[in-house]
Coordinates of C-alpha atoms in Angstrom, one line a residue:
X1 CA 150.5 99.2 99.9
X2 CA 154.1 99.5 98.8
X3 CA 156.4 99.2 102.3
X4 CA 160.4 100.5 101.3
X5 CA 161.4 99.6 105.0
X6 CA 160.2 96.0 104.4
X7 CA 162.1 95.7 101.4
X8 CA 165.6 97.0 102.8
X9 CA 165.0 94.6 105.5
X10 CA 164.9 92.1 103.3
X11 CA 167.9 92.9 101.2
X12 CA 169.8 94.0 104.3
X13 CA 168.7 89.9 105.2
X14 CA 170.1 88.5 102.1
X15 CA 172.9 90.8 102.1
X16 CA 174.2 89.1 105.0
X17 CA 174.4 85.6 103.2
X18 CA 175.7 87.2 100.2
X19 CA 177.3 83.8 98.7
X20 CA 173.7 81.3 99.5
X21 CA 172.3 84.3 97.8
X22 CA 174.7 84.7 95.0
X23 CA 174.6 81.1 94.5
X24 CA 171.3 80.7 94.6
X25 CA 170.2 83.6 92.9
X26 CA 173.2 82.6 89.8
X27 CA 171.2 78.5 89.6
X28 CA 167.6 80.7 89.2
X29 CA 168.2 82.6 87.1
X30 CA 170.2 80.1 85.5
X31 CA 167.3 77.8 84.7
X32 CA 165.2 80.5 83.7
X33 CA 168.4 81.8 81.0
X34 CA 168.3 77.5 79.9
X35 CA 164.4 77.3 79.3
X36 CA 164.0 80.6 77.3
X37 CA 167.8 79.6 75.5
X38 CA 165.8 75.5 75.0
X39 CA 162.5 77.2 73.9
X40 CA 164.1 79.7 71.2
X41 CA 166.4 76.7 69.7
X42 CA 162.8 74.7 70.2
X43 CA 160.9 77.4 67.7
X44 CA 163.6 77.6 65.5
X45 CA 163.4 74.4 64.8
X46 CA 159.8 74.2 64.1
X47 CA 160.1 77.4 61.7
X48 CA 163.1 75.8 59.9
X49 CA 160.9 71.9 59.5
X50 CA 157.7 74.2 58.4
X51 CA 159.6 76.4 55.9
X52 CA 161.7 73.4 54.2
X53 CA 158.1 71.9 54.2
X54 CA 156.5 74.9 53.1
X55 CA 158.9 75.4 49.9
X56 CA 156.2 73.3 48.0
X57 CA 153.3 71.9 48.6
X58 CA 152.7 70.0 52.4
X59 CA 149.6 67.1 50.8
X60 CA 151.4 65.7 48.1
X61 CA 151.2 62.5 46.7
X62 CA 154.1 61.9 44.0
X63 CA 154.2 58.9 42.1
X64 CA 157.6 57.6 40.8
X65 CA 158.8 54.2 38.6
X66 CA 161.8 52.0 38.7
X67 CA 162.3 48.3 38.4
X68 CA 160.8 45.4 38.7
X69 CA 162.2 43.3 41.5
X70 CA 159.9 40.8 41.9
X71 CA 158.7 37.9 39.4
X72 CA 155.0 38.5 38.7
X73 CA 152.0 36.7 36.6
X74 CA 154.9 35.0 34.7
X75 CA 156.9 38.4 33.9
X76 CA 160.5 38.7 34.6
X77 CA 161.9 40.3 37.9
X78 CA 164.2 43.5 36.5
X79 CA 161.9 44.6 34.3
X80 CA 162.0 49.1 33.7
X81 CA 158.5 51.0 34.6
X82 CA 157.5 53.1 32.2
X83 CA 154.4 56.0 33.8
X84 CA 152.3 56.9 30.1
X85 CA 149.8 59.9 30.4
X86 CA 147.2 57.3 30.4
X87 CA 148.2 56.2 33.8
X88 CA 147.6 59.5 35.4
X89 CA 144.6 60.2 33.4
X90 CA 143.0 56.7 35.2
X91 CA 144.4 58.3 38.3
X92 CA 143.4 61.8 38.3
X93 CA 139.7 60.5 37.0
X94 CA 139.4 58.3 39.4
X95 CA 140.2 60.2 42.6
X96 CA 139.6 63.6 40.5
X97 CA 137.2 65.0 43.7
X98 CA 139.6 64.0 46.1
X99 CA 142.5 66.3 44.3
X100 CA 143.2 69.9 43.8
X101 CA 146.5 70.4 42.1
X102 CA 147.5 67.8 39.9
X103 CA 150.8 67.8 37.1
X104 CA 152.2 65.1 35.1
X105 CA 156.2 65.3 34.1
X106 CA 158.8 65.2 31.7
X107 CA 161.7 65.9 32.5
X108 CA 165.2 66.7 30.4
X109 CA 168.0 66.8 32.9
X110 CA 170.8 69.3 32.6
X111 CA 169.4 70.0 29.5
X112 CA 171.3 73.3 26.9
X113 CA 169.6 76.3 27.2
X114 CA 170.9 78.7 25.3
X115 CA 170.4 82.7 24.4
X116 CA 172.8 84.4 22.7
X117 CA 176.1 84.1 23.3
X118 CA 174.9 83.1 26.8
X119 CA 174.0 78.9 27.9
X120 CA 173.8 76.4 30.3
X121 CA 172.5 73.6 31.4
X122 CA 169.2 73.3 33.1
X123 CA 166.0 71.3 34.2
X124 CA 163.7 71.0 31.5
X125 CA 160.6 70.0 32.4
X126 CA 157.6 69.0 30.4
X127 CA 154.7 70.4 33.0
X128 CA 150.8 70.7 33.8
X129 CA 149.4 74.1 35.0
X130 CA 148.8 72.8 38.5
X131 CA 152.6 72.7 39.4
X132 CA 153.2 76.4 40.0
X133 CA 151.0 75.1 43.0
X134 CA 153.1 72.1 44.0
X135 CA 156.4 73.5 43.7
X136 CA 154.5 76.8 44.9
X137 CA 155.9 78.7 42.3
X138 CA 155.4 82.7 42.6
X139 CA 155.7 84.3 39.2
X140 CA 157.6 87.5 39.3
X141 CA 157.3 88.4 35.9
X142 CA 155.0 86.8 32.1
X143 CA 152.5 83.8 33.2
X144 CA 152.7 80.7 34.3
X145 CA 152.1 77.7 31.5
X146 CA 147.9 77.3 31.0
X147 CA 145.9 74.5 29.3
X148 CA 145.7 76.7 26.5
X149 CA 149.3 75.8 25.8
X150 CA 148.5 72.2 26.6
X151 CA 146.5 72.1 24.8
X152 CA 147.8 73.5 20.9
X153 CA 151.3 71.7 21.6
X154 CA 152.5 75.6 22.6
X155 CA 156.8 76.4 22.7
X156 CA 157.0 78.2 25.0
X157 CA 158.4 78.8 28.9
X158 CA 158.8 79.2 32.3
X159 CA 162.3 79.5 33.2
X160 CA 163.4 80.0 37.1
X161 CA 165.3 83.3 38.7
X162 CA 168.5 81.4 38.1
X163 CA 168.3 81.0 34.7
X164 CA 167.5 84.5 33.9
X165 CA 169.7 85.9 35.8
X166 CA 172.4 83.4 33.9
X167 CA 171.2 84.3 30.6
X168 CA 169.8 87.1 30.5
X169 CA 172.2 89.3 32.3
X170 CA 169.2 91.9 33.9
X171 CA 167.4 91.6 30.7
X172 CA 163.9 91.3 30.2
X173 CA 162.9 87.4 29.0
X174 CA 160.1 87.8 28.6
X175 CA 159.1 87.6 24.7
X176 CA 162.3 86.5 24.2
X177 CA 163.3 83.6 22.4
X178 CA 165.7 80.8 24.3
X179 CA 167.1 77.4 22.4
X180 CA 167.0 74.6 23.5
X181 CA 168.8 71.9 21.1
X182 CA 168.5 74.0 18.5
X183 CA 163.9 74.6 18.8
X184 CA 163.0 78.0 20.3
X185 CA 160.8 78.5 22.5
X186 CA 159.4 82.1 23.7
X187 CA 159.8 83.1 27.6
X188 CA 156.4 84.2 29.0
X189 CA 157.0 83.6 32.4
X190 CA 160.1 84.0 34.9
X191 CA 159.2 81.9 38.6
X192 CA 160.1 82.8 42.1
X193 CA 160.9 79.3 44.4
X194 CA 161.5 79.5 47.8
X195 CA 163.4 76.2 47.3
X196 CA 166.6 78.8 45.9
X197 CA 168.8 78.6 43.1
X198 CA 168.2 74.7 42.5
X199 CA 164.6 74.9 42.0
X200 CA 164.8 78.4 40.1
X201 CA 167.4 76.9 37.7
X202 CA 164.4 74.7 35.9
X203 CA 162.6 75.6 32.5
X204 CA 159.1 74.6 32.2
X205 CA 157.3 74.0 28.9
X206 CA 153.5 72.6 28.3
X207 CA 154.5 68.8 28.8
X208 CA 152.6 67.4 25.8
X209 CA 155.1 70.6 23.9
X210 CA 158.0 68.7 25.9
X211 CA 157.4 65.1 24.4
X212 CA 156.8 65.9 21.3
X213 CA 159.2 68.6 21.1
X214 CA 161.8 65.5 22.8
X215 CA 160.4 61.7 21.3
X216 CA 158.5 61.4 24.8
X217 CA 155.2 59.7 22.8
X218 CA 153.4 59.2 25.4
X219 CA 156.0 58.7 28.5
X220 CA 155.6 61.1 31.8
X221 CA 158.7 60.1 34.6
X222 CA 156.5 60.9 37.1
X223 CA 153.4 62.2 38.3
X224 CA 152.4 64.1 41.6
X225 CA 149.0 65.5 43.0
X226 CA 148.0 67.6 46.2
X227 CA 144.9 66.7 48.2
X228 CA 142.3 69.0 49.6
X229 CA 143.2 69.2 53.0
X230 CA 140.8 68.5 56.0
X231 CA 140.5 71.0 58.8
X232 CA 141.5 68.6 61.2
X233 CA 145.0 67.4 60.8
X234 CA 145.5 63.1 61.6
X235 CA 141.5 63.2 59.5
X236 CA 143.7 64.6 56.4
X237 CA 146.8 62.2 57.6
X238 CA 145.0 59.5 57.5
X239 CA 142.3 60.8 54.3
X240 CA 146.1 61.0 52.6
X241 CA 147.7 58.2 53.2
X242 CA 144.4 56.1 51.4
X243 CA 144.7 57.5 48.1
X244 CA 148.1 57.2 48.7
X245 CA 147.8 53.6 48.8
X246 CA 144.7 53.0 46.5
X247 CA 147.1 55.2 44.0
X248 CA 149.7 52.6 44.2
X249 CA 147.7 49.9 44.2
X250 CA 145.9 51.2 40.9
X251 CA 149.5 52.0 38.8
X252 CA 150.5 48.5 40.0
X253 CA 147.5 46.8 38.5
X254 CA 147.9 48.5 35.2
X255 CA 151.9 48.1 35.0
X256 CA 151.1 44.0 35.6
X257 CA 153.3 44.9 39.4
X258 CA 153.6 42.4 42.6
X259 CA 151.7 44.5 45.1
X260 CA 154.4 43.7 47.6
X261 CA 157.2 44.8 45.2
X262 CA 158.3 48.7 46.5
X263 CA 160.9 49.7 44.1
X264 CA 158.5 48.8 40.9
X265 CA 156.4 51.7 42.4
X266 CA 157.2 54.4 44.3
X267 CA 154.3 56.8 46.0
X268 CA 155.8 59.4 48.2
X269 CA 152.9 61.2 51.0
X270 CA 154.8 64.7 52.0
X271 CA 151.7 64.6 54.6
X272 CA 153.0 61.9 56.1
X273 CA 156.5 62.4 56.5
X274 CA 155.1 66.3 57.5
X275 CA 153.3 64.5 60.4
X276 CA 155.8 62.0 61.8
X277 CA 158.8 65.1 61.3
X278 CA 156.2 67.4 63.4
X279 CA 155.8 64.9 66.3
X280 CA 159.6 64.5 66.2
X281 CA 159.8 67.7 66.8
X282 CA 157.5 67.9 69.7
X283 CA 159.8 65.2 71.1
X284 CA 163.0 67.6 70.5
X285 CA 160.3 70.3 72.4
X286 CA 159.6 68.5 75.2
X287 CA 163.0 67.2 76.6
X288 CA 163.9 70.7 76.1
X289 CA 160.7 71.6 78.1
X290 CA 162.1 69.0 80.2
X291 CA 166.2 69.6 80.8
X292 CA 165.4 73.9 81.3
X293 CA 162.1 72.8 83.8
X294 CA 164.3 70.3 85.9
X295 CA 166.8 73.2 86.0
X296 CA 164.6 75.4 87.5
X297 CA 163.8 72.7 89.9
X298 CA 167.1 73.1 91.1
X299 CA 167.1 76.8 91.9
X300 CA 163.5 76.7 93.9
X301 CA 165.1 73.8 95.8
X302 CA 168.5 75.8 96.1
X303 CA 166.0 78.7 97.4
X304 CA 163.9 76.4 99.6
X305 CA 167.4 75.8 101.5
X306 CA 168.7 79.2 101.6
X307 CA 166.0 79.8 103.6
X308 CA 165.8 77.4 105.7
X309 CA 169.7 78.9 106.6
X310 CA 168.2 82.7 106.8
X311 CA 165.6 81.3 109.0
X312 CA 168.2 79.0 111.0
X313 CA 170.1 81.9 111.7
X314 CA 167.1 84.4 112.5
X315 CA 165.8 82.5 115.2
X316 CA 166.1 84.5 118.2
X317 CA 164.7 87.6 115.7
X318 CA 161.8 85.4 115.7
X319 CA 161.4 84.5 118.8
X320 CA 161.8 88.3 119.6
X321 CA 158.8 90.0 117.1
X322 CA 156.9 86.5 118.3
X323 CA 157.5 87.9 122.3
X324 CA 156.3 91.6 121.1
X325 CA 153.0 90.0 120.2
X326 CA 153.5 89.0 116.3
X327 CA 151.3 86.8 114.5
X328 CA 152.1 83.3 112.6
X329 CA 151.3 84.2 109.6
X330 CA 153.0 87.5 109.8
X331 CA 156.7 85.5 110.5
X332 CA 155.2 83.0 107.2
X333 CA 154.5 86.2 105.1
X334 CA 158.8 88.0 106.1
X335 CA 160.0 84.3 105.4
X336 CA 158.0 84.2 101.7
X337 CA 158.4 87.4 100.5
X338 CA 162.5 87.0 100.7
X339 CA 161.6 83.8 99.1
X340 CA 159.8 85.4 96.4
X341 CA 162.1 88.5 95.7
X342 CA 165.3 86.0 95.0
X343 CA 163.4 83.9 92.4
X344 CA 161.9 86.8 90.9
X345 CA 165.2 89.1 90.4
X346 CA 166.8 86.8 89.3
X347 CA 163.9 85.0 87.2
X348 CA 163.6 88.2 85.4
X349 CA 167.4 88.5 85.2
X350 CA 167.3 85.5 83.3
X351 CA 164.5 86.1 81.0
X352 CA 166.5 89.2 80.2
X353 CA 169.6 87.8 78.8
X354 CA 167.8 84.6 77.3
X355 CA 165.8 87.0 75.1
X356 CA 169.1 89.1 74.3
X357 CA 170.6 86.8 73.4
X358 CA 168.0 85.0 71.0
X359 CA 167.8 89.0 68.9
X360 CA 171.3 89.3 69.1
X361 CA 172.6 86.1 67.7
X362 CA 169.0 84.3 66.3
X363 CA 169.3 86.7 63.2
X364 CA 172.9 85.3 62.6
X365 CA 172.1 81.0 62.4
X366 CA 172.4 79.9 59.1
X367 CA 170.8 76.8 58.7
X368 CA 168.0 74.6 56.6
X369 CA 166.4 73.4 59.8
X370 CA 167.2 76.1 62.6
X371 CA 165.1 79.4 61.4
X372 CA 164.3 82.4 64.0
X373 CA 165.3 80.7 67.2
X374 CA 163.0 82.7 68.9
X375 CA 160.3 82.7 72.3
X376 CA 156.4 84.1 72.7
X377 CA 157.5 86.9 75.7
X378 CA 154.5 85.9 77.3
X379 CA 155.4 82.4 77.3
X380 CA 158.6 83.6 79.0
X381 CA 156.7 85.9 81.5
X382 CA 154.2 83.2 82.6
X383 CA 157.0 80.8 82.9
X384 CA 158.6 83.1 86.1
X385 CA 155.4 83.9 87.9
X386 CA 155.6 79.7 88.0
X387 CA 158.9 79.8 89.0
X388 CA 158.0 82.8 91.4
X389 CA 155.1 81.1 93.0
X390 CA 157.2 77.5 93.3
X391 CA 160.3 79.4 95.0
X392 CA 156.7 81.0 97.3
X393 CA 156.1 77.3 97.7
X394 CA 159.5 76.6 98.0
X395 CA 159.6 78.9 101.0
X396 CA 156.8 78.1 102.8
X397 CA 158.4 74.6 104.8
X398 CA 160.9 77.4 106.2
X399 CA 158.3 80.0 106.4
X400 CA 155.7 77.5 108.6
X401 CA 158.7 76.0 110.5
X402 CA 159.6 79.3 111.8
X403 CA 156.4 80.0 113.1
X404 CA 155.8 77.3 114.8
X405 CA 158.8 77.9 116.7
X406 CA 157.5 78.8 120.2
X407 CA 159.4 82.2 122.0
X408 CA 161.1 80.4 124.9
X409 CA 163.1 78.0 123.0
X410 CA 164.2 80.7 120.4
X411 CA 165.3 83.2 122.7
X412 CA 167.7 80.1 123.7
X413 CA 168.4 79.4 120.4
X414 CA 172.8 80.2 120.5

């Protein structure tokens, strides 16, 4: 049952030690407050990193070509490596069982695009249908490039939201013609990209059409593949690393490049990079927990200290209680209740202030790598209860010492 008189007694006892109680409570409250803020920032970092990776497919392998830096099989360094359709087809066929989506790219940087009196420079890319999923591009109107467009060398284009806003000024672009270096292309779709304006400043067209229209022959700039994900993340990373290494070796053999020439053929594995980033985020989170818990421990130690002082100042009272027949465990319970009261009240105060600050400030944070800092409420409440338990343990030692005091000794205390 709730004993109002007992809690009034606890409050009066703690009031006699106002400064010590205030400082101890402040230490405990600040510990929980700091922990909540650090956990919120940790979650914000995780959300930000996850958002960055979700802008494109996470299990993505990208292959780019550069120039050779080493002599190999009688060929001098400095050769420019040009990827071809056959390179893409060879990889696509060999690893078909592992590939989920794929696309080769023919790119023109800063291509001039016109519609009526409006014009702008945008990235023009010849692509395959799988690029929609590689880019995580959502179609807001119309459709994306399909296989019939690729096989039929159709002069169709899918434009980003930024291009649509710049050139069409609110007019529906679907079915309208845009001019790329004097060649007309019909707009069949508009896409949204979570990467923002930079990724929406693109014009997509069928790869075959781009190669033919812009004298690309069978050249491609790069190729990308997304792999089928295993349920186990570590296994998926290992499989992705193995396939990325095998693809790199395959391309180097086809292009007569030294196996250790890292500049001639570059392979980027986003799943491997994601593991590194998530591991770093996990380390940051562990450091935040360490700092926050360290602050809480300091507060708990303060609770133990104030209980020692209170026990010393109440030695005579404890002796009288024992002389009147109070059992040792009732003395222990009395001291523990005071310890729990301080930690519970201070912990809840720190928790409320921390959550309130995150609610107020969190939505105002505009950063690529910190997004929606927040704390799981169940985790926060669990932390407070752990704190209360720790406070009870901290108060147990002085409580046990108080219970061991002999009445005659306690009554003699000055």
